[in-house]
Amino acid sequence: MSKRAVYSEDCLIFLRELESNNNRQWFADNKQRYEDSVREPSLQLIREIDQRLKKISPFFPGLDRRVGGSLMRIHRDTRFSKEKTPYKTNVGIQFRHEVGKDVHAPGFYVHIEPARCFIGVGCWRPDSQTLHAIRGKIDEAPASWKRARDNKAFRQHFRLDGESLKSAPRDFAKDHPLIEDLRRKDFVGMSDFNDEVVTQNDFVDMIIERFRASKNLMRFLCEAIGVPF
């Protein structure tokens, strides 16, 4: 169990102020605050989660690198986006499967943002091959899917979220008993938590508890696409 809080109150204060001052000059003036209150605590969070996530599954490493690891960049890629502000106003931390090269692979995710904190698990916007494999597994093993989807611990903390097709996907009947799930384009569980949890001593414990509650879903998705869990 964590003996002290990972984040100070200045983490969320910084993110709120960044939202109101999303420009390079303000960020430069507050760069040390970002390092002290956001980036370094986030790297510490990754290290603490990594030690305990291995007991749930050893295939989702926490990489505490300053660049190119589990902590997502705060700099926004504005090249192809209508949103031109230079910085993200949240902390994004991903623990993706070791075989995955991007956020679309199965993974665990922690999102810290004022008034919008949540934990995510599963596959977000998988490519067509991965999506076809997941749908095929649901069709072939419906009982296994329903056990994962309806698991009591999972349902206690998570809701299935994401986008869905408006009609049945190709190769599946419109009256398939699991058509609502087969229409999904995302297979993600979402679990919200209040801002004040971020600065509490048991923040890591809460994250691990919810990661553990998603174990059946994550195992199903990994088996569907042929990677170890």
PDB file of C-alpha atoms in Angstrom:
ATOM      1  CA  MET A   1       0.000   0.000   0.000  1.00  0.00           C
ATOM      2  CA  SER A   2       1.223   3.484  -0.839  1.00  0.00           C
ATOM      3  CA  LYS A   3       2.529   5.265   2.255  1.00  0.00           C
ATOM      4  CA  ARG A   4       2.213   8.771   0.821  1.00  0.00           C
ATOM      5  CA  ALA A   5       0.394  10.622  -1.917  1.00  0.00           C
ATOM      6  CA  VAL A   6       2.078  10.559  -5.316  1.00  0.00           C
ATOM      7  CA  TYR A   7       0.633  13.890  -6.458  1.00  0.00           C
ATOM      8  CA  SER A   8       0.312  17.184  -4.617  1.00  0.00           C
ATOM      9  CA  GLU A   9      -2.694  19.454  -5.043  1.00  0.00           C
ATOM     10  CA  ASP A  10      -0.657  21.553  -7.469  1.00  0.00           C
ATOM     11  CA  CYS A  11      -1.000  18.886 -10.163  1.00  0.00           C
ATOM     12  CA  LEU A  12      -4.675  19.611 -10.786  1.00  0.00           C
ATOM     13  CA  ILE A  13      -4.178  23.331 -10.105  1.00  0.00           C
ATOM     14  CA  PHE A  14      -1.482  23.392 -12.793  1.00  0.00           C
ATOM     15  CA  LEU A  15      -3.741  21.595 -15.291  1.00  0.00           C
ATOM     16  CA  ARG A  16      -6.609  24.013 -14.605  1.00  0.00           C
ATOM     17  CA  GLU A  17      -4.344  27.015 -15.061  1.00  0.00           C
ATOM     18  CA  LEU A  18      -2.894  25.515 -18.240  1.00  0.00           C
ATOM     19  CA  GLU A  19      -6.391  25.225 -19.684  1.00  0.00           C
ATOM     20  CA  SER A  20      -6.835  28.971 -19.164  1.00  0.00           C
ATOM     21  CA  ASN A  21      -3.305  29.841 -20.340  1.00  0.00           C
ATOM     22  CA  ASN A  22      -2.633  27.361 -23.110  1.00  0.00           C
ATOM     23  CA  ASN A  23       0.285  29.115 -24.741  1.00  0.00           C
ATOM     24  CA  ARG A  24       4.011  28.535 -24.982  1.00  0.00           C
ATOM     25  CA  GLN A  25       5.031  31.563 -22.937  1.00  0.00           C
ATOM     26  CA  TRP A  26       2.929  30.593 -19.920  1.00  0.00           C
ATOM     27  CA  PHE A  27       4.172  27.021 -20.115  1.00  0.00           C
ATOM     28  CA  ALA A  28       7.783  28.194 -20.311  1.00  0.00           C
ATOM     29  CA  ASP A  29       7.256  30.395 -17.257  1.00  0.00           C
ATOM     30  CA  ASN A  30       5.766  27.423 -15.369  1.00  0.00           C
ATOM     31  CA  LYS A  31       8.002  24.668 -16.739  1.00  0.00           C
ATOM     32  CA  GLN A  32       9.496  23.848 -13.348  1.00  0.00           C
ATOM     33  CA  ARG A  33       6.008  23.483 -11.860  1.00  0.00           C
ATOM     34  CA  TYR A  34       5.194  21.026 -14.635  1.00  0.00           C
ATOM     35  CA  GLU A  35       8.329  19.032 -13.842  1.00  0.00           C
ATOM     36  CA  ASP A  36       7.779  19.052 -10.071  1.00  0.00           C
ATOM     37  CA  SER A  37       3.996  18.669  -9.872  1.00  0.00           C
ATOM     38  CA  VAL A  38       3.101  16.719 -13.001  1.00  0.00           C
ATOM     39  CA  ARG A  39       5.868  14.885 -14.843  1.00  0.00           C
ATOM     40  CA  GLU A  40       8.018  13.583 -11.983  1.00  0.00           C
ATOM     41  CA  PRO A  41       5.037  12.402  -9.886  1.00  0.00           C
ATOM     42  CA  SER A  42       3.615  10.725 -13.007  1.00  0.00           C
ATOM     43  CA  LEU A  43       6.856   8.820 -13.538  1.00  0.00           C
ATOM     44  CA  GLN A  44       6.718   7.778  -9.880  1.00  0.00           C
ATOM     45  CA  LEU A  45       3.120   6.615 -10.369  1.00  0.00           C
ATOM     46  CA  ILE A  46       4.221   4.524 -13.340  1.00  0.00           C
ATOM     47  CA  ARG A  47       6.945   2.861 -11.269  1.00  0.00           C
ATOM     48  CA  GLU A  48       4.554   2.045  -8.421  1.00  0.00           C
ATOM     49  CA  ILE A  49       1.862   0.686 -10.737  1.00  0.00           C
ATOM     50  CA  ASP A  50       4.384  -1.352 -12.739  1.00  0.00           C
ATOM     51  CA  GLN A  51       5.493  -3.271  -9.651  1.00  0.00           C
ATOM     52  CA  ARG A  52       1.930  -4.333  -8.860  1.00  0.00           C
ATOM     53  CA  LEU A  53       0.482  -4.676 -12.357  1.00  0.00           C
ATOM     54  CA  LYS A  54       2.977  -7.501 -12.992  1.00  0.00           C
ATOM     55  CA  LYS A  55       0.967  -9.588 -10.496  1.00  0.00           C
ATOM     56  CA  ILE A  56      -2.161  -9.139 -12.622  1.00  0.00           C
ATOM     57  CA  SER A  57      -0.351  -9.724 -15.908  1.00  0.00           C
ATOM     58  CA  PRO A  58       3.369  -9.503 -16.740  1.00  0.00           C
ATOM     59  CA  PHE A  59       2.698  -8.348 -20.309  1.00  0.00           C
ATOM     60  CA  PHE A  60       1.751  -4.692 -19.690  1.00  0.00           C
ATOM     61  CA  PRO A  61       4.991  -2.971 -18.654  1.00  0.00           C
ATOM     62  CA  GLY A  62       5.160   0.464 -17.080  1.00  0.00           C
ATOM     63  CA  LEU A  63       7.940   2.443 -18.759  1.00  0.00           C
ATOM     64  CA  ASP A  64       9.056   5.416 -16.669  1.00  0.00           C
ATOM     65  CA  ARG A  65      10.984   7.129 -19.458  1.00  0.00           C
ATOM     66  CA  ARG A  66      10.625  10.892 -19.757  1.00  0.00           C
ATOM     67  CA  VAL A  67      10.055  10.503 -23.498  1.00  0.00           C
ATOM     68  CA  GLY A  68       8.640   7.484 -25.326  1.00  0.00           C
ATOM     69  CA  GLY A  69       7.419   5.592 -22.280  1.00  0.00           C
ATOM     70  CA  SER A  70       4.073   5.115 -20.554  1.00  0.00           C
ATOM     71  CA  LEU A  71       3.590   8.843 -19.935  1.00  0.00           C
ATOM     72  CA  MET A  72       1.985  10.420 -22.970  1.00  0.00           C
ATOM     73  CA  ARG A  73       3.387  13.682 -24.326  1.00  0.00           C
ATOM     74  CA  ILE A  74       1.857  16.902 -23.034  1.00  0.00           C
ATOM     75  CA  HIS A  75       2.611  18.573 -26.367  1.00  0.00           C
ATOM     76  CA  ARG A  76      -0.341  18.354 -28.697  1.00  0.00           C
ATOM     77  CA  ASP A  77       0.161  17.283 -32.319  1.00  0.00           C
ATOM     78  CA  THR A  78      -1.549  20.146 -34.102  1.00  0.00           C
ATOM     79  CA  ARG A  79      -0.512  19.305 -37.674  1.00  0.00           C
ATOM     80  CA  PHE A  80      -3.778  17.655 -38.724  1.00  0.00           C
ATOM     81  CA  SER A  81      -6.076  18.900 -35.981  1.00  0.00           C
ATOM     82  CA  LYS A  82      -8.518  21.782 -35.791  1.00  0.00           C
ATOM     83  CA  GLU A  83      -7.454  22.146 -32.142  1.00  0.00           C
ATOM     84  CA  LYS A  84      -4.371  24.360 -32.334  1.00  0.00           C
ATOM     85  CA  THR A  85      -3.600  24.929 -28.639  1.00  0.00           C
ATOM     86  CA  PRO A  86      -0.070  23.624 -28.050  1.00  0.00           C
ATOM     87  CA  TYR A  87      -0.611  21.574 -24.868  1.00  0.00           C
ATOM     88  CA  LYS A  88      -2.877  18.830 -23.602  1.00  0.00           C
ATOM     89  CA  THR A  89      -4.564  19.739 -20.316  1.00  0.00           C
ATOM     90  CA  ASN A  90      -4.484  16.232 -18.874  1.00  0.00           C
ATOM     91  CA  VAL A  91      -2.077  13.544 -17.736  1.00  0.00           C
ATOM     92  CA  GLY A  92      -2.348  10.396 -19.858  1.00  0.00           C
ATOM     93  CA  ILE A  93      -0.583   7.218 -18.745  1.00  0.00           C
ATOM     94  CA  GLN A  94      -0.800   3.999 -20.761  1.00  0.00           C
ATOM     95  CA  PHE A  95       0.245   0.465 -19.918  1.00  0.00           C
ATOM     96  CA  ARG A  96      -0.168  -1.209 -23.286  1.00  0.00           C
ATOM     97  CA  HIS A  97       0.538  -4.825 -24.141  1.00  0.00           C
ATOM     98  CA  GLU A  98       4.193  -5.474 -24.861  1.00  0.00           C
ATOM     99  CA  VAL A  99       3.380  -6.596 -28.429  1.00  0.00           C
ATOM    100  CA  GLY A 100       1.422  -3.405 -29.121  1.00  0.00           C
ATOM    101  CA  LYS A 101       3.007  -0.448 -30.865  1.00  0.00           C
ATOM    102  CA  ASP A 102       0.320   2.136 -30.160  1.00  0.00           C
ATOM    103  CA  VAL A 103      -2.677   3.014 -28.001  1.00  0.00           C
ATOM    104  CA  HIS A 104      -4.943   0.799 -30.133  1.00  0.00           C
ATOM    105  CA  ALA A 105      -3.418  -2.365 -28.659  1.00  0.00           C
ATOM    106  CA  PRO A 106      -4.991  -3.872 -25.506  1.00  0.00           C
ATOM    107  CA  GLY A 107      -3.989  -1.841 -22.504  1.00  0.00           C
ATOM    108  CA  PHE A 108      -4.670  -0.161 -19.202  1.00  0.00           C
ATOM    109  CA  TYR A 109      -4.953   3.618 -19.044  1.00  0.00           C
ATOM    110  CA  VAL A 110      -5.041   6.339 -16.355  1.00  0.00           C
ATOM    111  CA  HIS A 111      -6.409   9.775 -17.237  1.00  0.00           C
ATOM    112  CA  ILE A 112      -6.016  12.740 -14.871  1.00  0.00           C
ATOM    113  CA  GLU A 113      -7.865  15.892 -15.868  1.00  0.00           C
ATOM    114  CA  PRO A 114      -9.830  18.361 -13.726  1.00  0.00           C
ATOM    115  CA  ALA A 115     -13.475  17.184 -13.583  1.00  0.00           C
ATOM    116  CA  ARG A 116     -12.744  14.327 -15.997  1.00  0.00           C
ATOM    117  CA  CYS A 117     -10.581  11.712 -14.293  1.00  0.00           C
ATOM    118  CA  PHE A 118     -11.029   8.105 -15.360  1.00  0.00           C
ATOM    119  CA  ILE A 119      -9.439   4.690 -15.775  1.00  0.00           C
ATOM    120  CA  GLY A 120      -9.720   2.906 -19.097  1.00  0.00           C
ATOM    121  CA  VAL A 121      -9.107  -0.727 -20.028  1.00  0.00           C
ATOM    122  CA  GLY A 122      -9.375  -2.701 -23.237  1.00  0.00           C
ATOM    123  CA  CYS A 123      -8.929  -1.926 -26.938  1.00  0.00           C
ATOM    124  CA  TRP A 124      -9.659   1.576 -28.184  1.00  0.00           C
ATOM    125  CA  ARG A 125     -10.253   1.922 -31.935  1.00  0.00           C
ATOM    126  CA  PRO A 126      -8.510  -1.349 -32.932  1.00  0.00           C
ATOM    127  CA  ASP A 127      -7.514  -1.834 -36.561  1.00  0.00           C
ATOM    128  CA  SER A 128      -9.805  -3.834 -38.847  1.00  0.00           C
ATOM    129  CA  GLN A 129      -7.921  -7.119 -38.408  1.00  0.00           C
ATOM    130  CA  THR A 130      -7.971  -6.860 -34.609  1.00  0.00           C
ATOM    131  CA  LEU A 131     -11.611  -5.794 -34.590  1.00  0.00           C
ATOM    132  CA  HIS A 132     -12.564  -8.754 -36.786  1.00  0.00           C
ATOM    133  CA  ALA A 133     -10.716 -11.128 -34.441  1.00  0.00           C
ATOM    134  CA  ILE A 134     -12.530  -9.785 -31.365  1.00  0.00           C
ATOM    135  CA  ARG A 135     -15.928 -10.034 -33.044  1.00  0.00           C
ATOM    136  CA  GLY A 136     -15.098 -13.548 -34.194  1.00  0.00           C
ATOM    137  CA  LYS A 137     -14.181 -14.593 -30.664  1.00  0.00           C
ATOM    138  CA  ILE A 138     -17.467 -13.180 -29.309  1.00  0.00           C
ATOM    139  CA  ASP A 139     -19.362 -15.173 -31.949  1.00  0.00           C
ATOM    140  CA  GLU A 140     -17.412 -18.373 -31.319  1.00  0.00           C
ATOM    141  CA  ALA A 141     -17.355 -18.170 -27.504  1.00  0.00           C
ATOM    142  CA  PRO A 142     -20.446 -16.199 -26.437  1.00  0.00           C
ATOM    143  CA  ALA A 143     -20.514 -17.654 -22.926  1.00  0.00           C
ATOM    144  CA  SER A 144     -16.899 -16.653 -22.336  1.00  0.00           C
ATOM    145  CA  TRP A 145     -17.606 -13.126 -23.597  1.00  0.00           C
ATOM    146  CA  LYS A 146     -20.669 -12.735 -21.380  1.00  0.00           C
ATOM    147  CA  ARG A 147     -18.707 -13.914 -18.337  1.00  0.00           C
ATOM    148  CA  ALA A 148     -16.101 -11.239 -19.021  1.00  0.00           C
ATOM    149  CA  ARG A 149     -18.633  -8.516 -19.855  1.00  0.00           C
ATOM    150  CA  ASP A 150     -20.936  -9.247 -16.936  1.00  0.00           C
ATOM    151  CA  ASN A 151     -18.310 -10.059 -14.313  1.00  0.00           C
ATOM    152  CA  LYS A 152     -19.512  -8.632 -10.993  1.00  0.00           C
ATOM    153  CA  ALA A 153     -16.256  -6.878 -10.088  1.00  0.00           C
ATOM    154  CA  PHE A 154     -15.997  -5.391 -13.583  1.00  0.00           C
ATOM    155  CA  ARG A 155     -19.571  -4.136 -13.537  1.00  0.00           C
ATOM    156  CA  GLN A 156     -19.080  -2.635 -10.092  1.00  0.00           C
ATOM    157  CA  HIS A 157     -16.448  -0.247 -11.426  1.00  0.00           C
ATOM    158  CA  PHE A 158     -16.720  -0.089 -15.219  1.00  0.00           C
ATOM    159  CA  ARG A 159     -19.146   0.591 -18.041  1.00  0.00           C
ATOM    160  CA  LEU A 160     -18.508  -0.501 -21.609  1.00  0.00           C
ATOM    161  CA  ASP A 161     -18.000   2.600 -23.701  1.00  0.00           C
ATOM    162  CA  GLY A 162     -16.953   3.772 -27.141  1.00  0.00           C
ATOM    163  CA  GLU A 163     -18.447   4.027 -30.614  1.00  0.00           C
ATOM    164  CA  SER A 164     -20.587   1.460 -32.440  1.00  0.00           C
ATOM    165  CA  LEU A 165     -21.688   0.813 -35.993  1.00  0.00           C
ATOM    166  CA  LYS A 166     -25.248   1.829 -36.837  1.00  0.00           C
ATOM    167  CA  SER A 167     -25.929  -1.559 -38.427  1.00  0.00           C
ATOM    168  CA  ALA A 168     -24.626  -5.103 -38.190  1.00  0.00           C
ATOM    169  CA  PRO A 169     -20.996  -5.603 -39.233  1.00  0.00           C
ATOM    170  CA  ARG A 170     -20.320  -7.629 -42.337  1.00  0.00           C
ATOM    171  CA  ASP A 171     -20.592 -11.424 -41.851  1.00  0.00           C
ATOM    172  CA  PHE A 172     -22.962 -11.105 -38.877  1.00  0.00           C
ATOM    173  CA  ALA A 173     -26.747 -11.346 -38.892  1.00  0.00           C
ATOM    174  CA  LYS A 174     -28.776  -8.358 -37.756  1.00  0.00           C
ATOM    175  CA  ASP A 175     -30.669 -10.597 -35.309  1.00  0.00           C
ATOM    176  CA  HIS A 176     -27.526 -12.110 -33.749  1.00  0.00           C
ATOM    177  CA  PRO A 177     -28.171 -12.424 -29.977  1.00  0.00           C
ATOM    178  CA  LEU A 178     -25.031 -10.406 -29.250  1.00  0.00           C
ATOM    179  CA  ILE A 179     -25.437  -7.885 -32.061  1.00  0.00           C
ATOM    180  CA  GLU A 180     -25.108  -4.885 -29.700  1.00  0.00           C
ATOM    181  CA  ASP A 181     -21.631  -6.043 -28.716  1.00  0.00           C
ATOM    182  CA  LEU A 182     -20.673  -7.099 -32.243  1.00  0.00           C
ATOM    183  CA  ARG A 183     -21.492  -3.603 -33.496  1.00  0.00           C
ATOM    184  CA  ARG A 184     -18.860  -2.079 -31.188  1.00  0.00           C
ATOM    185  CA  LYS A 185     -15.908  -0.301 -32.784  1.00  0.00           C
ATOM    186  CA  ASP A 186     -14.238   0.069 -29.370  1.00  0.00           C
ATOM    187  CA  PHE A 187     -13.983  -2.589 -26.664  1.00  0.00           C
ATOM    188  CA  VAL A 188     -13.174  -0.399 -23.680  1.00  0.00           C
ATOM    189  CA  GLY A 189     -14.259  -0.226 -20.078  1.00  0.00           C
ATOM    190  CA  MET A 190     -14.414   3.211 -18.480  1.00  0.00           C
ATOM    191  CA  SER A 191     -14.347   3.953 -14.749  1.00  0.00           C
ATOM    192  CA  ASP A 192     -14.634   7.525 -13.479  1.00  0.00           C
ATOM    193  CA  PHE A 193     -13.187   8.821 -10.225  1.00  0.00           C
ATOM    194  CA  ASN A 194     -13.293  12.169  -8.415  1.00  0.00           C
ATOM    195  CA  ASP A 195     -10.489  14.707  -8.590  1.00  0.00           C
ATOM    196  CA  GLU A 196      -9.707  14.486  -4.890  1.00  0.00           C
ATOM    197  CA  VAL A 197      -8.682  10.829  -5.255  1.00  0.00           C
ATOM    198  CA  VAL A 198      -5.587  11.930  -7.190  1.00  0.00           C
ATOM    199  CA  THR A 199      -3.924  13.385  -4.083  1.00  0.00           C
ATOM    200  CA  GLN A 200      -4.913  10.642  -1.658  1.00  0.00           C
ATOM    201  CA  ASN A 201      -2.483   8.132  -0.183  1.00  0.00           C
ATOM    202  CA  ASP A 202      -4.380   5.169  -1.628  1.00  0.00           C
ATOM    203  CA  PHE A 203      -4.528   6.407  -5.236  1.00  0.00           C
ATOM    204  CA  VAL A 204      -2.302   3.570  -6.469  1.00  0.00           C
ATOM    205  CA  ASP A 205      -4.346   1.031  -4.506  1.00  0.00           C
ATOM    206  CA  MET A 206      -7.538   2.259  -6.180  1.00  0.00           C
ATOM    207  CA  ILE A 207      -5.997   2.033  -9.651  1.00  0.00           C
ATOM    208  CA  ILE A 208      -4.731  -1.507  -9.062  1.00  0.00           C
ATOM    209  CA  GLU A 209      -8.097  -2.605  -7.647  1.00  0.00           C
ATOM    210  CA  ARG A 210      -9.851  -1.431 -10.802  1.00  0.00           C
ATOM    211  CA  PHE A 211      -7.220  -2.895 -13.110  1.00  0.00           C
ATOM    212  CA  ARG A 212      -7.726  -6.204 -11.308  1.00  0.00           C
ATOM    213  CA  ALA A 213     -11.506  -5.949 -11.727  1.00  0.00           C
ATOM    214  CA  SER A 214     -11.006  -5.821 -15.504  1.00  0.00           C
ATOM    215  CA  LYS A 215      -8.865  -8.963 -15.620  1.00  0.00           C
ATOM    216  CA  ASN A 216     -11.490 -11.211 -17.263  1.00  0.00           C
ATOM    217  CA  LEU A 217     -12.208  -8.672 -20.002  1.00  0.00           C
ATOM    218  CA  MET A 218      -8.529  -8.093 -20.688  1.00  0.00           C
ATOM    219  CA  ARG A 219      -7.843 -11.850 -20.843  1.00  0.00           C
ATOM    220  CA  PHE A 220     -10.708 -12.312 -23.307  1.00  0.00           C
ATOM    221  CA  LEU A 221      -9.400  -9.560 -25.593  1.00  0.00           C
ATOM    222  CA  CYS A 222      -5.844 -10.895 -25.478  1.00  0.00           C
ATOM    223  CA  GLU A 223      -7.026 -14.427 -26.287  1.00  0.00           C
ATOM    224  CA  ALA A 224      -9.156 -13.070 -29.138  1.00  0.00           C
ATOM    225  CA  ILE A 225      -6.178 -11.507 -30.887  1.00  0.00           C
ATOM    226  CA  GLY A 226      -3.709 -14.259 -29.996  1.00  0.00           C
ATOM    227  CA  VAL A 227      -1.428 -12.540 -27.497  1.00  0.00           C
ATOM    228  CA  PRO A 228      -0.544 -13.799 -24.006  1.00  0.00           C
ATOM    229  CA  PHE A 229      -2.193 -12.548 -20.829  1.00  0.00           C
TER     230      PHE A 229
END
